[in-house]
Amino acid sequence: MDTAAQAAEALRPLAGDAPAMLFAAGVIGVGFLAAPVMTTGAAYDLCQALGWRHSLHATFREAPRFYLAIGAFTFIGVALNFLGFNPIKALVWSGIVQGFSTPPLFC
C-alpha cells in the first residue's frame, strides 16, 4: 500500500463508502496535526544540537533561529510534496529519524 487512496479503497468491501470517507477525514486531520508537530520537533532537535535558544514560549526576537528553522522545515515539507515524494512515506521516515535523534539530545 503506497497511498492513502489505496488504503481507503481497501476499506470499501467492508462497509461501502462510509469508512472511506471517515478514513479520508482522518488522514486530513492527521496531516493538520503532523505537519506542525514534525516541523517543530525537527526545529527543537536542530536548535538543541547547535546550542541555540529554542522555546515556543520565546518571542521571535528571543529565539529567531528556532522560528526560522520551523519555517525552513515547513517549506522543505511542502517542497517535497510538490516534487512528487510520497507524503505517507515521508511522514513515516521523518518519525523514524526523530525517534532516533531525540533521545540522545535529552542527555
Coordinates of N, CA, C and O in Angstrom, one line a residue:
M1 N 0.8 -1.2 0.0 CA 0.0 0.0 0.0 C 0.9 1.2 0.0 O 1.7 1.4 0.9
D2 N 0.8 2.1 -1.0 CA 1.6 3.2 -1.2 C 0.9 4.5 -0.9 O 1.6 5.5 -0.7
T3 N -0.4 4.6 -1.1 CA -1.1 5.9 -1.0 C -2.2 5.8 0.0 O -2.7 4.7 0.2
A4 N -2.7 6.9 0.4 CA -3.9 6.9 1.2 C -5.1 6.5 0.4 O -6.0 5.9 1.0
A5 N -5.2 6.7 -0.8 CA -6.3 6.3 -1.7 C -6.4 4.8 -1.7 O -7.5 4.2 -1.7
Q6 N -5.2 4.1 -1.8 CA -5.2 2.7 -1.8 C -5.8 2.1 -0.4 O -6.5 1.1 -0.4
A7 N -5.4 2.8 0.6 CA -5.9 2.4 2.0 C -7.4 2.5 2.0 O -8.1 1.7 2.6
A8 N -7.9 3.6 1.5 CA -9.3 3.9 1.5 C -10.1 2.9 0.7 O -11.2 2.4 1.0
E9 N -9.5 2.5 -0.5 CA -10.1 1.5 -1.3 C -10.2 0.2 -0.7 O -11.1 -0.6 -0.8
A10 N -9.2 -0.2 0.1 CA -9.1 -1.4 0.9 C -10.3 -1.5 1.9 O -10.7 -2.6 2.2
L11 N -10.8 -0.4 2.4 CA -11.9 -0.4 3.3 C -13.2 -0.6 2.7 O -14.2 -0.9 3.3
R12 N -13.3 -0.3 1.4 CA -14.6 -0.3 0.7 C -15.4 -1.6 0.8 O -16.6 -1.6 1.0
P13 N -14.8 -2.8 0.6 CA -15.5 -4.0 0.7 C -16.2 -4.3 2.1 O -17.1 -5.0 2.2
L14 N -15.6 -3.7 3.1 CA -16.1 -3.9 4.4 C -17.4 -3.2 4.7 O -18.3 -3.8 5.3
A15 N -17.5 -2.0 4.3 CA -18.8 -1.2 4.7 C -19.1 -0.2 3.7 O -19.7 0.8 4.0
G16 N -18.7 -0.3 2.4 CA -19.1 0.7 1.4 C -18.3 2.0 1.5 O -17.1 2.0 1.7
D17 N -19.0 3.1 1.2 CA -18.3 4.4 1.1 C -18.0 5.1 2.5 O -17.1 5.9 2.6
A18 N -18.8 4.7 3.5 CA -18.7 5.4 4.8 C -17.3 5.3 5.4 O -16.7 6.3 5.8
P19 N -16.7 4.1 5.5 CA -15.3 4.0 6.1 C -14.3 4.8 5.2 O -13.4 5.3 5.8
A20 N -14.5 4.8 3.9 CA -13.5 5.5 3.1 C -13.6 7.0 3.4 O -12.5 7.7 3.4
M21 N -14.8 7.5 3.6 CA -14.9 9.0 3.9 C -14.4 9.3 5.3 O -13.7 10.3 5.5
L22 N -14.6 8.4 6.2 CA -14.1 8.5 7.6 C -12.5 8.5 7.5 O -11.9 9.2 8.2
F23 N -12.0 7.5 6.7 CA -10.6 7.4 6.6 C -10.0 8.7 6.0 O -8.9 9.2 6.4
A24 N -10.6 9.2 5.0 CA -10.1 10.4 4.3 C -10.1 11.6 5.3 O -9.2 12.3 5.4
A25 N -11.2 11.7 6.1 CA -11.2 12.8 7.1 C -10.1 12.6 8.1 O -9.5 13.5 8.6
G26 N -9.9 11.3 8.5 CA -8.8 11.0 9.5 C -7.4 11.4 8.9 O -6.6 11.9 9.6
V27 N -7.2 11.1 7.6 CA -5.9 11.4 7.0 C -5.7 12.9 7.0 O -4.6 13.4 7.3
I28 N -6.7 13.6 6.6 CA -6.6 15.1 6.6 C -6.4 15.6 8.0 O -5.5 16.5 8.2
G29 N -7.1 15.1 9.0 CA -6.9 15.6 10.4 C -5.5 15.3 10.9 O -4.8 16.1 11.5
V30 N -5.0 14.1 10.5 CA -3.6 13.7 10.9 C -2.6 14.6 10.3 O -1.6 15.0 10.9
G31 N -2.8 15.0 9.0 CA -1.9 15.9 8.3 C -1.9 17.2 9.0 O -0.8 17.8 9.1
F32 N -3.0 17.7 9.4 CA -3.0 19.0 10.1 C -2.3 19.0 11.4 O -1.7 19.9 11.9
L33 N -2.3 17.8 12.1 CA -1.6 17.6 13.3 C -0.1 17.3 13.1 O 0.7 17.9 13.8
A34 N 0.2 16.5 12.1 CA 1.5 16.0 11.9 C 2.5 17.1 11.4 O 3.6 17.2 11.9
A35 N 2.0 17.9 10.5 CA 2.9 18.9 9.9 C 3.5 19.9 11.0 O 4.7 20.0 11.0
P36 N 2.7 20.5 11.8 CA 3.3 21.4 12.8 C 4.1 20.7 13.9 O 5.2 21.1 14.3
V37 N 3.7 19.5 14.2 CA 4.4 18.7 15.3 C 5.7 18.2 14.7 O 6.8 18.4 15.4
M38 N 5.8 17.7 13.5 CA 7.0 17.2 12.9 C 8.0 18.4 12.7 O 9.2 18.2 12.9
T39 N 7.5 19.5 12.1 CA 8.4 20.6 11.8 C 9.0 21.2 13.1 O 10.1 21.6 13.2
T40 N 8.1 21.4 14.1 CA 8.6 22.0 15.4 C 9.5 21.0 16.1 O 10.5 21.5 16.6
G41 N 9.2 19.7 16.0 CA 10.1 18.7 16.6 C 11.5 18.8 16.0 O 12.5 18.7 16.7
A42 N 11.5 18.9 14.7 CA 12.8 18.9 14.0 C 13.5 20.2 14.3 O 14.8 20.2 14.5
A43 N 12.8 21.3 14.5 CA 13.5 22.6 14.8 C 14.0 22.5 16.3 O 15.1 23.0 16.5
Y44 N 13.3 21.9 17.2 CA 13.8 21.7 18.5 C 15.1 20.8 18.5 O 16.1 21.2 19.2
D45 N 15.1 19.7 17.7 CA 16.3 18.9 17.6 C 17.5 19.7 17.1 O 18.6 19.6 17.6
L46 N 17.3 20.4 16.0 CA 18.3 21.2 15.4 C 18.9 22.2 16.4 O 20.1 22.3 16.6
C47 N 18.0 23.0 17.0 CA 18.4 24.1 17.9 C 19.1 23.5 19.1 O 20.1 24.1 19.6
Q48 N 18.6 22.4 19.6 CA 19.3 21.9 20.8 C 20.7 21.3 20.5 O 21.6 21.5 21.2
A49 N 20.8 20.7 19.3 CA 22.1 20.2 18.9 C 23.1 21.3 18.6 O 24.3 21.1 18.9
L50 N 22.6 22.4 18.2 CA 23.5 23.5 17.9 C 23.7 24.5 19.0 O 24.4 25.5 18.9
G51 N 22.9 24.3 20.1 CA 23.0 25.2 21.3 C 22.3 26.5 21.1 O 22.6 27.5 21.8
W52 N 21.3 26.5 20.2 CA 20.6 27.8 20.0 C 19.4 27.8 21.0 O 18.9 26.8 21.4
R53 N 18.9 29.0 21.3 CA 17.8 29.2 22.1 C 16.5 28.6 21.4 O 16.3 28.9 20.2
H54 N 15.7 27.8 22.1 CA 14.6 27.2 21.5 C 13.4 27.1 22.5 O 13.6 26.5 23.5
S55 N 12.3 27.7 22.2 CA 11.1 27.6 23.0 C 10.0 28.2 22.3 O 10.1 29.3 21.7
L56 N 8.8 27.6 22.4 CA 7.6 28.2 21.8 C 7.1 29.3 22.7 O 6.2 30.1 22.3
H57 N 7.7 29.4 23.9 CA 7.3 30.5 24.8 C 8.1 31.7 24.5 O 7.7 32.8 25.0
A58 N 9.2 31.6 23.8 CA 10.0 32.7 23.5 C 9.4 33.5 22.3 O 8.7 32.9 21.4
T59 N 9.7 34.7 22.2 CA 9.2 35.5 21.1 C 10.2 35.3 19.9 O 11.3 34.8 20.1
F60 N 9.8 35.8 18.7 CA 10.7 35.7 17.6 C 12.0 36.4 17.9 O 13.1 35.9 17.5
R61 N 12.0 37.5 18.5 CA 13.2 38.3 18.8 C 14.1 37.5 19.8 O 15.3 37.7 19.8
E62 N 13.5 36.7 20.7 CA 14.3 36.0 21.7 C 14.9 34.7 21.1 O 16.0 34.3 21.5
A63 N 14.3 34.1 20.1 CA 14.7 32.8 19.5 C 14.5 32.8 18.0 O 13.8 32.0 17.5
P64 N 15.1 33.7 17.3 CA 14.8 33.8 15.8 C 15.2 32.6 15.0 O 14.5 32.2 14.1
R65 N 16.4 32.0 15.4 CA 16.8 30.8 14.6 C 15.9 29.7 14.8 O 15.6 28.9 13.9
F66 N 15.3 29.5 16.0 CA 14.3 28.5 16.2 C 13.1 28.7 15.3 O 12.6 27.7 14.6
Y67 N 12.5 29.9 15.3 CA 11.3 30.1 14.4 C 11.7 30.0 12.9 O 10.9 29.6 12.1
L68 N 12.9 30.5 12.6 CA 13.3 30.3 11.2 C 13.5 28.8 10.8 O 13.2 28.4 9.7
A69 N 13.9 28.0 11.7 CA 14.1 26.6 11.5 C 12.7 26.0 11.3 O 12.5 25.1 10.4
I70 N 11.7 26.4 12.1 CA 10.4 25.8 11.9 C 9.9 26.2 10.5 O 9.3 25.3 9.8
G71 N 10.1 27.4 10.1 CA 9.7 27.9 8.7 C 10.4 27.1 7.6 O 9.8 26.7 6.6
A72 N 11.7 26.9 7.8 CA 12.5 26.2 6.8 C 12.1 24.7 6.7 O 11.9 24.2 5.6
F73 N 11.8 24.1 7.8 CA 11.4 22.7 7.8 C 10.0 22.6 7.2 O 9.7 21.6 6.5
T74 N 9.1 23.5 7.4 CA 7.8 23.5 6.8 C 7.9 23.7 5.3 O 7.3 23.0 4.5
F75 N 8.8 24.6 4.9 CA 9.0 24.8 3.4 C 9.5 23.6 2.8 O 9.1 23.2 1.7
I76 N 10.5 22.9 3.4 CA 11.1 21.7 2.9 C 10.0 20.6 2.7 O 9.9 19.9 1.7
G77 N 9.1 20.5 3.7 CA 8.0 19.5 3.7 C 7.1 19.8 2.5 O 6.6 18.9 1.8
V78 N 6.7 21.1 2.3 CA 5.8 21.5 1.2 C 6.5 21.2 -0.1 O 5.9 20.7 -1.1
A79 N 7.8 21.5 -0.2 CA 8.6 21.3 -1.4 C 8.6 19.8 -1.8 O 8.5 19.5 -3.0
L80 N 8.9 19.0 -0.8 CA 8.9 17.6 -1.0 C 7.6 17.0 -1.6 O 7.6 16.2 -2.5
N81 N 6.5 17.6 -1.1 CA 5.2 17.2 -1.7 C 5.1 17.6 -3.1 O 4.6 16.8 -3.9
F82 N 5.5 18.8 -3.5 CA 5.4 19.2 -4.9 C 6.4 18.6 -5.8 O 6.2 18.6 -7.0
L83 N 7.5 18.0 -5.2 CA 8.5 17.3 -6.0 C 8.1 15.9 -6.3 O 8.8 15.1 -6.9
G84 N 6.9 15.4 -5.7 CA 6.5 14.1 -6.0 C 6.8 13.1 -5.0 O 6.6 11.9 -5.2
F85 N 7.3 13.4 -3.9 CA 7.6 12.5 -2.8 C 6.3 12.0 -2.2 O 5.4 12.8 -2.1
N86 N 6.3 10.7 -1.8 CA 5.1 10.2 -1.2 C 5.0 10.7 0.2 O 5.8 10.5 1.1
P87 N 3.9 11.5 0.5 CA 3.8 12.1 1.8 C 3.7 11.1 3.0 O 4.1 11.4 4.1
I88 N 3.0 10.0 2.7 CA 2.9 9.0 3.8 C 4.2 8.4 4.2 O 4.6 8.3 5.3
K89 N 5.0 8.1 3.2 CA 6.4 7.5 3.4 C 7.2 8.6 4.1 O 8.1 8.3 4.9
A90 N 7.1 9.8 3.6 CA 7.9 10.9 4.2 C 7.6 11.1 5.7 O 8.5 11.3 6.5
L91 N 6.3 11.0 6.1 CA 6.0 11.1 7.5 C 6.5 10.0 8.3 O 7.0 10.2 9.4
V92 N 6.5 8.8 7.7 CA 7.0 7.6 8.4 C 8.5 7.8 8.6 O 9.0 7.6 9.8
W93 N 9.2 8.1 7.6 CA 10.6 8.3 7.7 C 11.1 9.4 8.6 O 12.0 9.3 9.4
S94 N 10.3 10.5 8.6 CA 10.7 11.6 9.5 C 10.4 11.2 10.9 O 11.1 11.6 11.8
G95 N 9.4 10.4 11.2 CA 9.1 10.0 12.5 C 10.2 9.0 13.0 O 10.6 9.1 14.2
I96 N 10.7 8.2 12.1 CA 11.8 7.3 12.5 C 13.1 8.1 12.8 O 13.7 7.9 13.8
V97 N 13.4 9.1 11.9 CA 14.6 9.9 12.2 C 14.4 10.7 13.5 O 15.4 10.7 14.3
Q98 N 13.3 11.3 13.8 CA 13.1 12.0 15.0 C 13.1 11.0 16.2 O 13.6 11.4 17.3
G99 N 12.6 9.8 16.0 CA 12.7 8.8 17.1 C 14.1 8.5 17.5 O 14.4 8.2 18.7
F100 N 15.0 8.4 16.6 CA 16.4 8.1 16.9 C 17.2 9.4 17.3 O 18.2 9.3 18.0
S101 N 16.8 10.5 16.8 CA 17.6 11.7 17.1 C 17.3 12.4 18.4 O 18.1 13.1 19.0
T102 N 16.0 12.3 18.8 CA 15.6 13.0 20.0 C 16.2 12.4 21.3 O 16.7 13.2 22.1
P103 N 16.2 11.1 21.6 CA 16.7 10.6 22.8 C 18.2 11.0 23.2 O 18.4 11.4 24.3
P104 N 19.1 11.0 22.2 CA 20.5 11.5 22.6 C 20.5 13.0 23.0 O 21.4 13.4 23.8
L105 N 19.6 13.7 22.5 CA 19.6 15.2 22.9 C 19.1 15.4 24.3 O 19.2 16.5 24.8
F106 N 18.4 14.4 24.9 CA 17.9 14.5 26.3 C 19.1 14.4 27.3 O 19.0 14.9 28.4
C107 N 20.2 13.8 26.9 CA 21.3 13.7 27.8 C 22.1 14.9 28.0 O 22.2 15.8 27.3

